[in-house]
Short mmCIF file of C-alpha atoms in Angstrom, two decimals:
data_model
loop_
_atom_site.label_atom_id
_atom_site.label_comp_id
_atom_site.label_asym_id
_atom_site.label_seq_id
_atom_site.Cartn_x
_atom_site.Cartn_y
_atom_site.Cartn_z
CA MET A 1400 25.54 -15.69 18.21
CA ALA A 1401 22.51 -15.48 20.51
CA GLN A 1402 20.79 -18.61 21.31
CA TYR A 1403 16.85 -18.71 22.05
CA LYS A 1404 15.18 -21.20 24.45
CA ASN A 1405 11.94 -20.68 22.23
CA LYS A 1406 10.24 -18.54 19.87
CA GLN A 1407 8.90 -15.87 22.61
CA GLU A 1408 12.64 -15.41 23.65
CA LEU A 1409 13.20 -14.53 19.79
CA ILE A 1410 10.08 -12.23 19.48
CA ASP A 1411 11.01 -10.39 22.89
CA GLU A 1412 14.71 -9.83 21.50
CA ILE A 1413 13.55 -8.57 18.30
CA ASN A 1414 11.04 -6.14 20.09
CA LYS A 1415 13.90 -4.99 22.46
CA SER A 1416 16.65 -4.30 19.96
CA TYR A 1417 14.05 -2.77 17.50
CA GLY A 1418 12.98 -0.41 20.25
CA ALA A 1419 16.81 0.51 21.12
CA PHE A 1420 17.58 1.16 17.45
CA VAL A 1421 14.44 3.18 16.58
CA MET A 1422 14.87 5.47 19.74
CA GLU A 1423 18.27 6.57 18.12
CA PHE A 1424 16.35 8.50 15.52
CA ASP A 1425 14.48 10.71 17.99
CA ASN A 1426 16.97 13.56 17.68
CA ILE A 1427 17.77 13.43 13.87
CA ARG A 1428 16.52 16.17 12.04
CA PRO A 1429 14.49 15.06 9.18
CA GLU A 1430 16.33 16.94 6.52
CA ASP A 1431 19.59 15.14 7.43
CA ILE A 1432 18.43 11.54 6.87
CA HIS A 1433 20.13 11.52 3.40
CA LYS A 1434 23.52 13.10 4.67
CA ARG A 1435 26.36 11.01 4.43
CA VAL A 1436 29.02 11.05 6.96
CA GLU A 1437 32.95 9.79 6.73
CA GLY A 1438 33.27 6.62 8.27
CA VAL A 1439 29.68 5.37 8.01
CA ASP A 1440 28.67 3.16 5.20
CA ARG A 1441 25.05 4.42 5.27
CA THR A 1442 22.88 7.27 5.58
CA PRO A 1443 19.96 6.99 8.24
CA SER A 1444 17.57 6.66 5.33
CA GLU A 1445 19.45 3.79 3.97
CA MET A 1446 19.83 2.00 7.52
CA ILE A 1447 16.03 2.07 7.94
CA ALA A 1448 15.45 1.10 4.39
CA TYR A 1449 17.77 -1.88 4.77
CA GLN A 1450 16.00 -3.07 7.71
CA ILE A 1451 12.28 -3.00 6.15
CA GLY A 1452 13.98 -4.32 2.85
CA TRP A 1453 15.31 -7.41 4.92
CA LEU A 1454 12.46 -7.83 6.94
CA ASN A 1455 10.00 -7.90 3.88
CA HIS A 1456 12.39 -9.72 1.81
CA ILE A 1457 12.52 -12.91 4.19
CA MET A 1458 8.66 -12.93 4.45
CA GLN A 1459 8.57 -12.97 0.90
CA TRP A 1460 10.86 -16.05 0.74
CA GLU A 1461 8.44 -17.61 3.21
CA LYS A 1462 5.35 -16.51 1.03
CA ASP A 1463 6.92 -18.01 -2.01
CA GLU A 1464 8.10 -21.36 -0.56
CA LEU A 1465 4.69 -22.05 1.16
CA ALA A 1466 2.86 -21.05 -2.36
CA GLY A 1467 4.99 -23.95 -3.75
CA LYS A 1468 7.58 -21.54 -5.72
CA LYS A 1469 11.42 -22.26 -5.80
CA VAL A 1470 12.94 -19.44 -3.78
CA GLU A 1471 16.02 -17.93 -5.32
CA THR A 1472 18.35 -16.66 -2.57
CA PRO A 1473 19.28 -14.20 -2.19
CA ALA A 1474 17.23 -12.65 -4.73
CA PRO A 1475 16.31 -13.78 -8.53
CA GLY A 1476 19.38 -13.18 -10.58
CA LEU A 1477 21.84 -12.13 -7.75
CA LYS A 1478 24.38 -14.14 -6.14
CA TRP A 1479 25.55 -13.97 -2.52
CA ASN A 1480 28.53 -11.79 -3.53
CA GLU A 1481 26.34 -9.29 -4.98
CA MET A 1482 24.42 -8.27 -1.89
CA GLY A 1483 25.24 -4.55 -2.49
CA LYS A 1484 22.82 -4.68 -5.48
CA LEU A 1485 20.03 -6.02 -3.28
CA TYR A 1486 20.62 -3.32 -0.67
CA GLN A 1487 20.68 -0.56 -3.21
CA GLN A 1488 17.01 -1.89 -4.45
CA PHE A 1489 16.02 -1.30 -0.76
CA TYR A 1490 17.58 1.89 -0.79
CA ASP A 1491 15.92 2.73 -3.95
CA LYS A 1492 12.28 1.76 -2.97
CA TYR A 1493 12.41 3.87 0.14
CA ALA A 1494 14.55 7.01 -1.27
CA GLU A 1495 11.42 9.29 -1.40
CA ASP A 1496 10.25 8.75 1.99
CA ASN A 1497 10.51 11.08 4.59
CA LEU A 1498 11.76 10.04 8.19
CA GLY A 1499 8.29 9.80 9.71
CA THR A 1500 7.23 7.63 6.69
CA LEU A 1501 10.40 5.41 6.90
CA LEU A 1502 10.04 4.73 10.54
CA MET A 1503 6.11 3.87 10.26
CA LYS A 1504 6.81 1.36 7.45
CA PHE A 1505 9.60 0.11 9.46
CA ALA A 1506 7.01 -0.18 12.53
CA GLU A 1507 4.94 -2.18 10.18
CA ALA A 1508 7.28 -4.49 8.91
CA LYS A 1509 8.55 -5.41 12.32
CA GLU A 1510 4.94 -5.93 13.50
CA GLU A 1511 4.18 -7.85 10.57
CA PHE A 1512 7.80 -9.80 10.89
CA VAL A 1513 6.86 -10.47 14.84
CA SER A 1514 3.14 -11.70 14.19
CA TRP A 1515 4.60 -13.96 11.28
CA ILE A 1516 7.12 -15.65 13.74
CA ALA A 1517 4.24 -16.01 16.13
CA THR A 1518 2.60 -18.20 13.83
CA LEU A 1519 5.54 -20.57 13.33
CA ASP A 1520 5.89 -23.61 15.48
CA GLU A 1521 9.02 -24.50 17.65
CA LYS A 1522 9.91 -27.12 15.18
CA THR A 1523 9.84 -24.96 12.08
CA LEU A 1524 11.85 -22.22 14.10
CA PHE A 1525 14.65 -24.33 15.57
CA GLU A 1526 15.20 -27.54 13.93
CA LEU A 1527 17.09 -28.00 10.59
CA ASP A 1528 15.80 -28.41 7.18
CA GLN A 1529 12.24 -27.11 7.69
CA ARG A 1530 12.39 -24.47 5.06
CA ASP A 1531 14.62 -24.76 1.79
CA TRP A 1532 15.19 -20.97 1.92
CA ALA A 1533 16.72 -21.27 5.11
CA TYR A 1534 18.71 -24.25 4.26
CA ILE A 1535 20.00 -23.45 0.83
CA LYS A 1536 22.83 -21.23 1.62
CA ALA A 1537 24.03 -22.13 5.11
CA GLY A 1538 21.93 -25.16 6.15
CA TRP A 1539 20.65 -22.85 9.06
CA PRO A 1540 17.69 -23.37 10.98
CA VAL A 1541 15.01 -20.43 10.32
CA TRP A 1542 15.58 -18.60 13.80
CA ARG A 1543 19.14 -18.13 12.70
CA TRP A 1544 18.09 -16.33 9.40
CA LEU A 1545 15.63 -14.28 11.31
CA HIS A 1546 17.98 -13.22 13.96
CA ILE A 1547 20.76 -12.29 11.40
CA ASN A 1548 18.27 -10.18 9.47
CA SER A 1549 16.46 -8.62 12.49
CA VAL A 1550 18.06 -8.41 15.86
CA ALA A 1551 21.79 -8.37 14.58
CA PRO A 1552 21.45 -5.65 12.24
CA PHE A 1553 19.05 -3.69 14.73
CA LYS A 1554 22.09 -4.03 17.16
CA SER A 1555 25.10 -3.25 14.70
CA PHE A 1556 23.03 -0.49 12.90
CA ARG A 1557 22.58 1.17 16.23
CA SER A 1558 26.35 1.75 16.68
CA LYS A 1559 26.35 3.11 13.17
CA ILE A 1560 23.58 5.69 13.68
CA ARG A 1561 25.63 6.71 16.75
CA LYS A 1562 28.88 7.33 14.78
CA TRP A 1563 26.88 8.94 12.31
CA LYS A 1564 25.48 11.44 14.83
CA LYS A 1565 29.05 12.27 16.00
CA GLY A 1566 30.14 12.78 12.39
#
């Protein structure tokens, strides 16, 4: 897994991997975004919905914790071995959106995510036990959750969308 020297390095990597992933949608026909392809577990629409969903979900954990609410991870009523149910919520929420709208919502979510990260200090990002929501499951520092739900899927889904295009 990547390591970051500071928050700017994390932000730069989020922006870079986001840009590369979004470019993969340039030559996808809007009418094909719900098309399933053998060997690829998500449609293009679902890939973007997943990204929007996770970015917003993590920011909601933060808002809830700062408001004094107990954060239920991964989501209220769900266990970590039930992630498919959470993903389906993301897919359903954005199922009616066209490609342009999905990409716009993704850009907005990414910008809000990066802006939020910019407000965090280095201690909050890189030291353990700074947020309950980050520590509950794996005892990770906040930056690792941010990486795993932005940079990592932006990169791994890039290969999925390329495979989808070939299918």
